Tab-separated table of C-alpha atoms in Angstrom:
chain	number	residue	atom	x	y	z
W	1478	ARG	CA	147.235	145.003	-85.958
W	1479	MET	CA	146.142	141.943	-86.519
W	1480	HIS	CA	143.269	140.243	-84.056
W	1481	HIS	CA	144.658	137.339	-82.344
W	1482	PRO	CA	140.745	135.040	-82.998
W	1483	MET	CA	141.686	134.537	-79.061
W	1484	HIS	CA	141.469	137.552	-78.680
W	1485	ALA	CA	137.587	136.910	-79.967
W	1486	TYR	CA	136.709	134.181	-77.960
W	1487	VAL	CA	137.831	136.122	-74.976
W	1488	ARG	CA	135.793	138.820	-75.551
W	1489	GLU	CA	132.655	137.114	-76.313
W	1490	ARG	CA	133.519	134.826	-72.477
W	1491	LEU	CA	133.783	138.086	-71.008
W	1492	LEU	CA	130.739	139.528	-71.990
W	1493	GLY	CA	127.911	140.158	-69.244
W	1494	ALA	CA	130.970	140.314	-66.637
W	1495	THR	CA	131.710	143.575	-63.913
W	1496	VAL	CA	134.003	145.470	-64.959
W	1497	ARG	CA	135.649	148.791	-63.125
W	1498	THR	CA	137.384	151.298	-65.467
W	1499	ARG	CA	139.268	153.717	-64.211
W	1500	VAL	CA	138.841	156.931	-67.570
W	1501	ARG	CA	142.112	159.290	-67.267
W	1502	ASP	CA	139.650	161.831	-65.457
W	1503	GLY	CA	139.722	159.961	-62.685
W	1504	ARG	CA	136.350	158.805	-63.376
W	1505	VAL	CA	135.077	155.049	-61.947
W	1506	PHE	CA	132.223	153.408	-63.884
W	1507	ILE	CA	131.735	150.326	-62.195
W	1508	GLY	CA	128.724	148.441	-64.355
W	1509	THR	CA	128.379	144.793	-66.645
W	1510	LEU	CA	130.764	144.494	-70.004
W	1511	ARG	CA	127.512	144.705	-72.528
W	1512	CYS	CA	130.326	145.736	-75.717
W	1513	VAL	CA	133.954	145.570	-77.137
W	1514	ASP	CA	134.640	146.485	-81.274
W	1515	LYS	CA	137.836	146.357	-82.911
W	1516	GLN	CA	138.919	149.485	-81.949
W	1517	ARG	CA	137.951	148.117	-78.017
W	1518	ASN	CA	136.231	150.916	-77.244
W	1519	ILE	CA	133.604	149.500	-74.849
W	1520	VAL	CA	130.196	149.287	-73.650
W	1521	VAL	CA	129.179	148.800	-69.692
W	1522	GLY	CA	125.902	149.204	-68.956
W	1523	ASN	CA	123.728	149.602	-64.722
W	1524	VAL	CA	126.399	151.151	-64.783
W	1525	ARG	CA	127.614	153.545	-61.692
W	1526	GLU	CA	129.434	155.950	-61.602
W	1527	TYR	CA	132.233	157.307	-58.794
W	1528	ALA	CA	134.278	160.797	-58.827
W	1529	SER	CA	137.981	159.034	-57.745
W	1530	GLU	CA	139.350	155.904	-57.486
W	1531	ALA	CA	139.513	156.059	-53.389
W	1532	GLU	CA	135.429	156.314	-54.175
W	1533	ALA	CA	134.591	153.457	-55.425
W	1534	THR	CA	136.630	151.821	-53.310
W	1535	THR	CA	135.254	152.731	-50.237
W	1536	ALA	CA	131.809	150.787	-49.069
W	1537	GLU	CA	129.304	152.988	-47.694
W	1538	ALA	CA	130.277	155.471	-50.783
W	1539	THR	CA	127.347	156.341	-52.725
W	1540	PRO	CA	127.639	156.514	-56.679
W	1541	VAL	CA	128.000	160.033	-57.981
W	1542	ARG	CA	125.329	159.639	-60.728
W	1543	THR	CA	123.690	155.904	-62.012
W	1544	ILE	CA	124.079	155.463	-66.084
W	1545	ASN	CA	121.958	152.942	-68.064
W	1546	MET	CA	124.737	152.847	-70.218
W	1547	VAL	CA	127.528	154.133	-71.424
W	1548	LEU	CA	130.438	153.754	-74.273
W	1549	ILE	CA	133.976	154.745	-73.103
W	1550	GLY	CA	136.778	155.293	-76.067
W	1551	ALA	CA	139.515	152.734	-75.678
W	1552	ASP	CA	141.838	156.585	-75.432
W	1553	GLU	CA	140.302	157.529	-73.098
W	1554	ARG	CA	140.580	154.086	-70.297
W	1555	VAL	CA	143.504	154.669	-68.194
W	1556	SER	CA	142.683	150.377	-67.281
W	1557	CYS	CA	139.801	148.163	-67.341
W	1558	THR	CA	139.747	145.334	-65.285
W	1559	ILE	CA	137.273	142.612	-65.138
W	1560	THR	CA	135.195	142.057	-61.007
W	1561	ASP	CA	132.734	139.434	-61.520
W	1562	VAL	CA	132.468	137.476	-64.351
W	1563	GLY	CA	129.259	136.322	-63.246
W	1564	PRO	CA	126.995	132.929	-63.550
W	1565	GLU	CA	128.432	130.130	-64.386
W	1566	GLY	CA	127.333	129.817	-67.867
W	1567	ASP	CA	127.662	126.634	-70.701
W	1568	ASP	CA	131.063	126.676	-70.145
W	1569	GLY	CA	131.426	124.950	-67.282
W	1570	GLY	CA	132.473	128.103	-65.578
W	1571	ALA	CA	136.009	128.629	-67.589
W	1572	ALA	CA	135.197	131.731	-67.438
W	1573	ALA	CA	135.465	132.738	-63.998
W	1574	SER	CA	140.490	132.112	-65.422
W	1575	PHE	CA	139.044	136.201	-66.395
W	1576	ALA	CA	138.429	137.705	-63.009
W	1577	GLY	CA	141.203	140.361	-62.201
W	1578	LEU	CA	142.103	140.203	-66.734
W	1579	VAL	CA	142.242	143.034	-67.467
W	1580	ILE	CA	141.000	144.820	-70.841
């Protein structure tokens, strides 16, 4: 499968964004996007892990655990959504248009 050059541009702009990722067993990981490889595996840093989507959406929920860095395989991901693009970089705020993007 060919990758459009724009995909690399988008991935590059999203590094450092906050992502919410749900995996097949129902767990939810919320953290900072550090890497996306050609196979669409992702590395997320400063991760808060929740046992379920319901726990992750509850304001007073305590994470099951906090993880320094986690690799989440493309085959295990059910969803991965950009929730916050972080501070404006040198792109003049263009990355803000990626909020809500599913990768």
